């Protein structure tokens, strides 16, 4: 069993968490339109269907996540001072686990610590976030432990981010190794002009986000070669409140997936 599989499982769940908005976050302002939170995301790809059901507490913050299909799991979210403090995976294909969050005095997310019951109680993966003078995430450092030898967390890669004038992530550059590392690949993004409803919680969960919706993401190796199975374009459909209710993602390799989103609006 590869550690990367554990990482991908938990991060897939984080992505689902990031698909909602909270009333308490300033960045959710969408020009006076309704406050909508997604309750069901249904994704179809190659004849297979995944369903993600999202529950909320009285503050309209995510309290539970259930994924049915590939990577099935069940989890709950705890909060402290209005921000996620721990995401607990109670059931999954790889057993229980958790993601714990640390913030600085300014309320910025500074660390995400991932644990898995398969490898004990110590973090097996840690993400450390750094910020630029504009309060944008400029760097995320990934550190991993070797759960089989008991060695501590060591840097394995890091990502840097640049932004356009609207605050969208324009380029992500990923480096592998310790210290300055070596460039592994880059991702260049383009966007539409519509509000990204995931913006606020993406900033709390993933640490980085963009205020608009991704139209294209082009992944290239260090030599400039385009990775067609990781490069894609998105086409959206919106409801009358300008929330995306459906989007089709087409990979350059030809794979197509379709996602439909159901909201609870007030």
mmCIF file of C-alpha atoms in Angstrom:
data_model
loop_
_atom_site.group_PDB
_atom_site.id
_atom_site.type_symbol
_atom_site.label_atom_id
_atom_site.label_comp_id
_atom_site.label_asym_id
_atom_site.label_seq_id
_atom_site.Cartn_x
_atom_site.Cartn_y
_atom_site.Cartn_z
ATOM 1 C CA UNK A 1 0.000 0.000 0.000
ATOM 2 C CA UNK A 2 1.510 3.318 -1.050
ATOM 3 C CA UNK A 3 1.402 6.352 1.187
ATOM 4 C CA UNK A 4 0.331 8.414 -1.838
ATOM 5 C CA UNK A 5 -2.972 6.528 -1.898
ATOM 6 C CA UNK A 6 -3.705 7.640 1.657
ATOM 7 C CA UNK A 7 -2.852 11.206 0.702
ATOM 8 C CA UNK A 8 -5.087 11.194 -2.353
ATOM 9 C CA UNK A 9 -8.013 9.770 -0.388
ATOM 10 C CA UNK A 10 -7.891 12.435 2.303
ATOM 11 C CA UNK A 11 -7.233 15.261 -0.152
ATOM 12 C CA UNK A 12 -10.196 14.140 -2.270
ATOM 13 C CA UNK A 13 -12.308 14.646 0.820
ATOM 14 C CA UNK A 14 -10.766 18.058 1.445
ATOM 15 C CA UNK A 15 -11.723 19.012 -2.109
ATOM 16 C CA UNK A 16 -15.307 18.090 -1.360
ATOM 17 C CA UNK A 17 -15.204 20.176 1.804
ATOM 18 C CA UNK A 18 -13.901 23.079 -0.225
ATOM 19 C CA UNK A 19 -16.963 23.081 -2.455
ATOM 20 C CA UNK A 20 -19.035 25.042 0.061
ATOM 21 C CA UNK A 21 -19.259 28.556 1.446
ATOM 22 C CA UNK A 22 -19.771 29.861 4.979
ATOM 23 C CA UNK A 23 -21.831 32.941 5.933
ATOM 24 C CA UNK A 24 -19.029 34.052 8.231
ATOM 25 C CA UNK A 25 -16.424 34.558 5.491
ATOM 26 C CA UNK A 26 -16.133 37.945 3.840
ATOM 27 C CA UNK A 27 -15.148 36.451 0.489
ATOM 28 C CA UNK A 28 -18.563 34.829 0.004
ATOM 29 C CA UNK A 29 -20.152 38.155 -1.002
ATOM 30 C CA UNK A 30 -21.660 37.591 -4.434
ATOM 31 C CA UNK A 31 -23.431 40.885 -4.998
ATOM 32 C CA UNK A 32 -26.463 40.321 -2.803
ATOM 33 C CA UNK A 33 -27.549 37.024 -4.388
ATOM 34 C CA UNK A 34 -28.866 34.173 -2.260
ATOM 35 C CA UNK A 35 -26.648 32.275 0.158
ATOM 36 C CA UNK A 36 -26.394 28.783 -1.331
ATOM 37 C CA UNK A 37 -24.533 25.775 0.055
ATOM 38 C CA UNK A 38 -24.102 22.532 -1.914
ATOM 39 C CA UNK A 39 -25.764 19.486 -0.401
ATOM 40 C CA UNK A 40 -25.180 16.890 -3.127
ATOM 41 C CA UNK A 41 -22.504 16.559 -5.807
ATOM 42 C CA UNK A 42 -22.983 13.804 -8.390
ATOM 43 C CA UNK A 43 -20.092 13.087 -10.766
ATOM 44 C CA UNK A 44 -20.236 10.686 -13.700
ATOM 45 C CA UNK A 45 -17.174 9.513 -15.597
ATOM 46 C CA UNK A 46 -16.861 6.533 -17.901
ATOM 47 C CA UNK A 47 -20.114 4.995 -16.719
ATOM 48 C CA UNK A 48 -19.161 5.215 -13.014
ATOM 49 C CA UNK A 49 -20.975 7.551 -10.628
ATOM 50 C CA UNK A 50 -19.777 9.136 -7.401
ATOM 51 C CA UNK A 51 -22.143 10.852 -4.979
ATOM 52 C CA UNK A 52 -21.044 13.212 -2.225
ATOM 53 C CA UNK A 53 -23.621 14.199 0.391
ATOM 54 C CA UNK A 54 -22.725 17.203 2.556
ATOM 55 C CA UNK A 55 -24.369 17.997 5.914
ATOM 56 C CA UNK A 56 -24.318 21.316 7.794
ATOM 57 C CA UNK A 57 -24.592 22.567 11.358
ATOM 58 C CA UNK A 58 -26.794 25.455 12.516
ATOM 59 C CA UNK A 59 -24.198 27.972 11.331
ATOM 60 C CA UNK A 60 -24.316 26.489 7.826
ATOM 61 C CA UNK A 61 -20.800 25.135 8.242
ATOM 62 C CA UNK A 62 -20.030 21.654 6.931
ATOM 63 C CA UNK A 63 -20.552 19.065 9.656
ATOM 64 C CA UNK A 64 -20.445 15.795 7.708
ATOM 65 C CA UNK A 65 -19.359 14.340 4.384
ATOM 66 C CA UNK A 66 -20.331 11.000 2.850
ATOM 67 C CA UNK A 67 -18.815 9.867 -0.447
ATOM 68 C CA UNK A 68 -20.390 6.917 -2.256
ATOM 69 C CA UNK A 69 -18.508 5.226 -5.070
ATOM 70 C CA UNK A 70 -14.769 5.180 -5.764
ATOM 71 C CA UNK A 71 -12.909 6.363 -2.654
ATOM 72 C CA UNK A 72 -16.019 5.949 -0.484
ATOM 73 C CA UNK A 73 -15.757 7.421 3.004
ATOM 74 C CA UNK A 74 -17.646 9.047 5.866
ATOM 75 C CA UNK A 75 -16.307 11.941 7.913
ATOM 76 C CA UNK A 76 -17.204 14.727 10.336
ATOM 77 C CA UNK A 77 -15.861 18.241 10.839
ATOM 78 C CA UNK A 78 -15.165 19.989 14.169
ATOM 79 C CA UNK A 79 -14.777 23.765 14.568
ATOM 80 C CA UNK A 80 -13.009 26.151 16.928
ATOM 81 C CA UNK A 81 -13.539 29.925 16.800
ATOM 82 C CA UNK A 82 -15.578 29.473 13.644
ATOM 83 C CA UNK A 83 -12.867 27.672 11.671
ATOM 84 C CA UNK A 84 -12.259 23.990 10.958
ATOM 85 C CA UNK A 85 -10.068 22.457 13.660
ATOM 86 C CA UNK A 86 -10.255 18.775 12.735
ATOM 87 C CA UNK A 87 -11.707 16.669 9.953
ATOM 88 C CA UNK A 88 -12.181 13.113 11.198
ATOM 89 C CA UNK A 89 -12.524 10.274 8.696
ATOM 90 C CA UNK A 90 -14.542 7.637 10.524
ATOM 91 C CA UNK A 91 -14.854 5.153 7.660
ATOM 92 C CA UNK A 92 -12.918 4.749 4.419
ATOM 93 C CA UNK A 93 -11.332 2.149 2.177
ATOM 94 C CA UNK A 94 -8.054 2.796 4.020
ATOM 95 C CA UNK A 95 -9.432 2.964 7.537
ATOM 96 C CA UNK A 96 -9.951 5.947 9.873
ATOM 97 C CA UNK A 97 -7.791 9.059 9.808
ATOM 98 C CA UNK A 98 -7.852 12.810 10.310
ATOM 99 C CA UNK A 99 -6.693 16.233 9.161
ATOM 100 C CA UNK A 100 -5.909 18.809 11.868
ATOM 101 C CA UNK A 101 -5.551 22.531 11.183
ATOM 102 C CA UNK A 102 -3.351 25.231 12.755
ATOM 103 C CA UNK A 103 -3.796 29.008 12.338
ATOM 104 C CA UNK A 104 -1.632 32.007 13.160
ATOM 105 C CA UNK A 105 -2.733 34.980 15.277
ATOM 106 C CA UNK A 106 -4.127 36.644 12.161
ATOM 107 C CA UNK A 107 -6.404 33.693 11.430
ATOM 108 C CA UNK A 108 -4.405 32.419 8.449
ATOM 109 C CA UNK A 109 -4.105 28.680 7.976
ATOM 110 C CA UNK A 110 -0.456 27.746 8.589
ATOM 111 C CA UNK A 111 -0.467 23.943 8.840
ATOM 112 C CA UNK A 112 -2.490 20.883 7.856
ATOM 113 C CA UNK A 113 -1.460 17.651 9.580
ATOM 114 C CA UNK A 114 -2.719 14.354 8.115
ATOM 115 C CA UNK A 115 -2.809 11.173 10.180
ATOM 116 C CA UNK A 116 -3.912 7.624 9.385
ATOM 117 C CA UNK A 117 -4.717 4.804 11.795
ATOM 118 C CA UNK A 118 -2.731 2.540 9.490
ATOM 119 C CA UNK A 119 0.456 4.320 10.541
ATOM 120 C CA UNK A 120 -0.169 5.290 14.179
ATOM 121 C CA UNK A 121 -1.147 8.622 15.712
ATOM 122 C CA UNK A 122 1.700 10.847 14.457
ATOM 123 C CA UNK A 123 1.262 12.963 11.314
ATOM 124 C CA UNK A 124 2.403 11.197 8.158
ATOM 125 C CA UNK A 125 1.946 14.290 5.980
ATOM 126 C CA UNK A 126 2.204 17.979 6.866
ATOM 127 C CA UNK A 127 1.478 21.038 4.719
ATOM 128 C CA UNK A 128 3.076 24.311 5.837
ATOM 129 C CA UNK A 129 1.775 27.540 4.290
ATOM 130 C CA UNK A 130 3.644 30.813 3.753
ATOM 131 C CA UNK A 131 2.134 34.157 2.703
ATOM 132 C CA UNK A 132 3.217 37.181 0.661
ATOM 133 C CA UNK A 133 2.767 40.826 1.657
ATOM 134 C CA UNK A 134 -0.733 40.874 0.156
ATOM 135 C CA UNK A 135 -1.892 38.031 2.397
ATOM 136 C CA UNK A 136 -1.913 35.522 -0.472
ATOM 137 C CA UNK A 137 -0.419 32.069 -0.114
ATOM 138 C CA UNK A 138 2.977 32.204 -1.790
ATOM 139 C CA UNK A 139 4.290 28.759 -0.881
ATOM 140 C CA UNK A 140 3.076 25.415 0.466
ATOM 141 C CA UNK A 141 5.700 22.986 1.748
ATOM 142 C CA UNK A 142 4.870 19.267 1.843
ATOM 143 C CA UNK A 143 6.633 17.120 4.444
ATOM 144 C CA UNK A 144 6.188 13.365 4.778
ATOM 145 C CA UNK A 145 7.195 10.793 7.365
ATOM 146 C CA UNK A 146 8.237 7.239 6.616
ATOM 147 C CA UNK A 147 5.670 5.271 8.642
ATOM 148 C CA UNK A 148 7.513 2.001 8.069
ATOM 149 C CA UNK A 149 10.872 3.138 9.475
ATOM 150 C CA UNK A 150 9.580 5.627 12.040
ATOM 151 C CA UNK A 151 11.605 8.519 10.626
ATOM 152 C CA UNK A 152 10.254 12.026 11.201
ATOM 153 C CA UNK A 153 8.665 14.467 8.780
ATOM 154 C CA UNK A 154 10.968 15.629 6.002
ATOM 155 C CA UNK A 155 10.339 18.024 3.121
ATOM 156 C CA UNK A 156 9.542 16.140 -0.070
ATOM 157 C CA UNK A 157 8.207 18.947 -2.271
ATOM 158 C CA UNK A 158 6.814 22.472 -2.293
ATOM 159 C CA UNK A 159 4.583 24.613 -4.482
ATOM 160 C CA UNK A 160 4.823 28.327 -5.249
ATOM 161 C CA UNK A 161 1.977 30.521 -6.505
ATOM 162 C CA UNK A 162 1.664 33.681 -8.600
ATOM 163 C CA UNK A 163 -1.563 35.639 -9.075
ATOM 164 C CA UNK A 164 -3.295 37.789 -11.670
ATOM 165 C CA UNK A 165 -4.751 41.247 -10.988
ATOM 166 C CA UNK A 166 -8.047 39.739 -9.783
ATOM 167 C CA UNK A 167 -6.349 37.494 -7.221
ATOM 168 C CA UNK A 168 -6.724 34.299 -9.229
ATOM 169 C CA UNK A 169 -3.876 31.801 -9.127
ATOM 170 C CA UNK A 170 -2.183 32.283 -12.477
ATOM 171 C CA UNK A 171 0.625 29.759 -12.127
ATOM 172 C CA UNK A 172 1.490 26.997 -9.680
ATOM 173 C CA UNK A 173 5.048 25.636 -9.770
ATOM 174 C CA UNK A 174 5.876 22.373 -7.998
ATOM 175 C CA UNK A 175 9.409 21.486 -6.892
ATOM 176 C CA UNK A 176 10.553 18.129 -5.521
ATOM 177 C CA UNK A 177 13.286 17.348 -3.010
ATOM 178 C CA UNK A 178 14.726 19.226 -0.045
ATOM 179 C CA UNK A 179 15.974 22.793 0.108
ATOM 180 C CA UNK A 180 15.525 24.666 -3.172
ATOM 181 C CA UNK A 181 14.484 21.399 -4.820
ATOM 182 C CA UNK A 182 14.119 20.793 -8.537
ATOM 183 C CA UNK A 183 11.261 21.984 -10.734
ATOM 184 C CA UNK A 184 8.927 19.058 -11.417
ATOM 185 C CA UNK A 185 5.959 20.632 -13.210
ATOM 186 C CA UNK A 186 3.873 23.797 -13.556
ATOM 187 C CA UNK A 187 0.139 24.485 -13.910
ATOM 188 C CA UNK A 188 -1.141 27.544 -15.818
ATOM 189 C CA UNK A 189 -4.754 28.595 -15.209
ATOM 190 C CA UNK A 190 -7.348 30.726 -16.985
ATOM 191 C CA UNK A 191 -10.706 31.813 -15.525
ATOM 192 C CA UNK A 192 -14.157 33.125 -16.311
ATOM 193 C CA UNK A 193 -15.571 36.265 -14.653
ATOM 194 C CA UNK A 194 -18.141 34.511 -12.451
ATOM 195 C CA UNK A 195 -17.998 34.105 -8.673
ATOM 196 C CA UNK A 196 -16.357 30.910 -7.435
ATOM 197 C CA UNK A 197 -18.639 29.726 -4.590
ATOM 198 C CA UNK A 198 -15.829 27.565 -3.201
ATOM 199 C CA UNK A 199 -13.459 30.508 -2.677
ATOM 200 C CA UNK A 200 -13.856 31.151 1.057
ATOM 201 C CA UNK A 201 -13.707 27.592 2.307
ATOM 202 C CA UNK A 202 -10.991 26.624 -0.175
ATOM 203 C CA UNK A 203 -8.841 29.240 1.509
ATOM 204 C CA UNK A 204 -9.537 27.657 4.901
ATOM 205 C CA UNK A 205 -9.159 24.062 3.774
ATOM 206 C CA UNK A 206 -6.617 23.968 0.951
ATOM 207 C CA UNK A 207 -5.085 27.281 1.866
ATOM 208 C CA UNK A 208 -5.239 28.667 -1.676
ATOM 209 C CA UNK A 209 -8.130 29.579 -3.926
ATOM 210 C CA UNK A 210 -9.254 31.875 -6.724
ATOM 211 C CA UNK A 211 -12.282 34.200 -6.765
ATOM 212 C CA UNK A 212 -13.305 33.079 -10.275
ATOM 213 C CA UNK A 213 -13.967 29.655 -11.817
ATOM 214 C CA UNK A 214 -11.235 27.743 -13.645
ATOM 215 C CA UNK A 215 -11.730 27.510 -17.408
ATOM 216 C CA UNK A 216 -8.469 25.775 -18.287
ATOM 217 C CA UNK A 217 -5.586 24.206 -16.368
ATOM 218 C CA UNK A 218 -2.507 23.226 -18.370
ATOM 219 C CA UNK A 219 0.096 21.060 -16.638
ATOM 220 C CA UNK A 220 3.599 20.993 -18.093
ATOM 221 C CA UNK A 221 6.758 19.146 -17.156
ATOM 222 C CA UNK A 222 9.991 20.977 -16.398
ATOM 223 C CA UNK A 223 10.929 20.644 -20.095
ATOM 224 C CA UNK A 224 7.643 22.243 -21.207
ATOM 225 C CA UNK A 225 5.920 19.018 -22.280
ATOM 226 C CA UNK A 226 2.149 19.183 -21.740
ATOM 227 C CA UNK A 227 0.721 16.367 -19.593
ATOM 228 C CA UNK A 228 -2.493 15.663 -21.488
ATOM 229 C CA UNK A 229 -3.930 13.369 -18.819
ATOM 230 C CA UNK A 230 -3.623 16.189 -16.243
ATOM 231 C CA UNK A 231 -4.599 19.195 -18.391
ATOM 232 C CA UNK A 232 -8.275 20.081 -18.767
ATOM 233 C CA UNK A 233 -10.962 22.588 -19.630
ATOM 234 C CA UNK A 234 -14.253 23.244 -17.797
ATOM 235 C CA UNK A 235 -17.628 24.349 -19.122
ATOM 236 C CA UNK A 236 -20.208 25.579 -16.561
ATOM 237 C CA UNK A 237 -23.960 25.987 -16.289
ATOM 238 C CA UNK A 238 -25.314 28.410 -13.669
ATOM 239 C CA UNK A 239 -28.600 28.853 -11.851
ATOM 240 C CA UNK A 240 -30.447 32.182 -11.586
ATOM 241 C CA UNK A 241 -28.341 33.070 -8.527
ATOM 242 C CA UNK A 242 -25.101 32.590 -10.507
ATOM 243 C CA UNK A 243 -24.037 29.412 -8.740
ATOM 244 C CA UNK A 244 -22.640 26.624 -10.961
ATOM 245 C CA UNK A 245 -25.140 23.771 -11.014
ATOM 246 C CA UNK A 246 -23.310 21.653 -13.581
ATOM 247 C CA UNK A 247 -19.891 21.522 -15.158
ATOM 248 C CA UNK A 248 -18.232 19.305 -17.719
ATOM 249 C CA UNK A 249 -14.508 18.704 -17.464
ATOM 250 C CA UNK A 250 -12.622 17.498 -20.523
ATOM 251 C CA UNK A 251 -9.055 16.269 -20.224
ATOM 252 C CA UNK A 252 -6.732 16.799 -23.171
ATOM 253 C CA UNK A 253 -6.326 13.017 -23.225
ATOM 254 C CA UNK A 254 -10.034 12.745 -24.052
ATOM 255 C CA UNK A 255 -11.526 11.726 -20.687
ATOM 256 C CA UNK A 256 -14.762 13.576 -19.912
ATOM 257 C CA UNK A 257 -16.564 13.877 -16.587
ATOM 258 C CA UNK A 258 -19.809 15.633 -15.705
ATOM 259 C CA UNK A 259 -20.740 16.957 -12.264
ATOM 260 C CA UNK A 260 -24.116 18.203 -11.061
ATOM 261 C CA UNK A 261 -24.572 20.177 -7.853
ATOM 262 C CA UNK A 262 -27.683 20.540 -5.708
ATOM 263 C CA UNK A 263 -27.878 23.563 -3.343
ATOM 264 C CA UNK A 264 -29.743 24.672 -0.258
ATOM 265 C CA UNK A 265 -30.398 28.385 -0.779
ATOM 266 C CA UNK A 266 -31.678 31.069 1.544
#
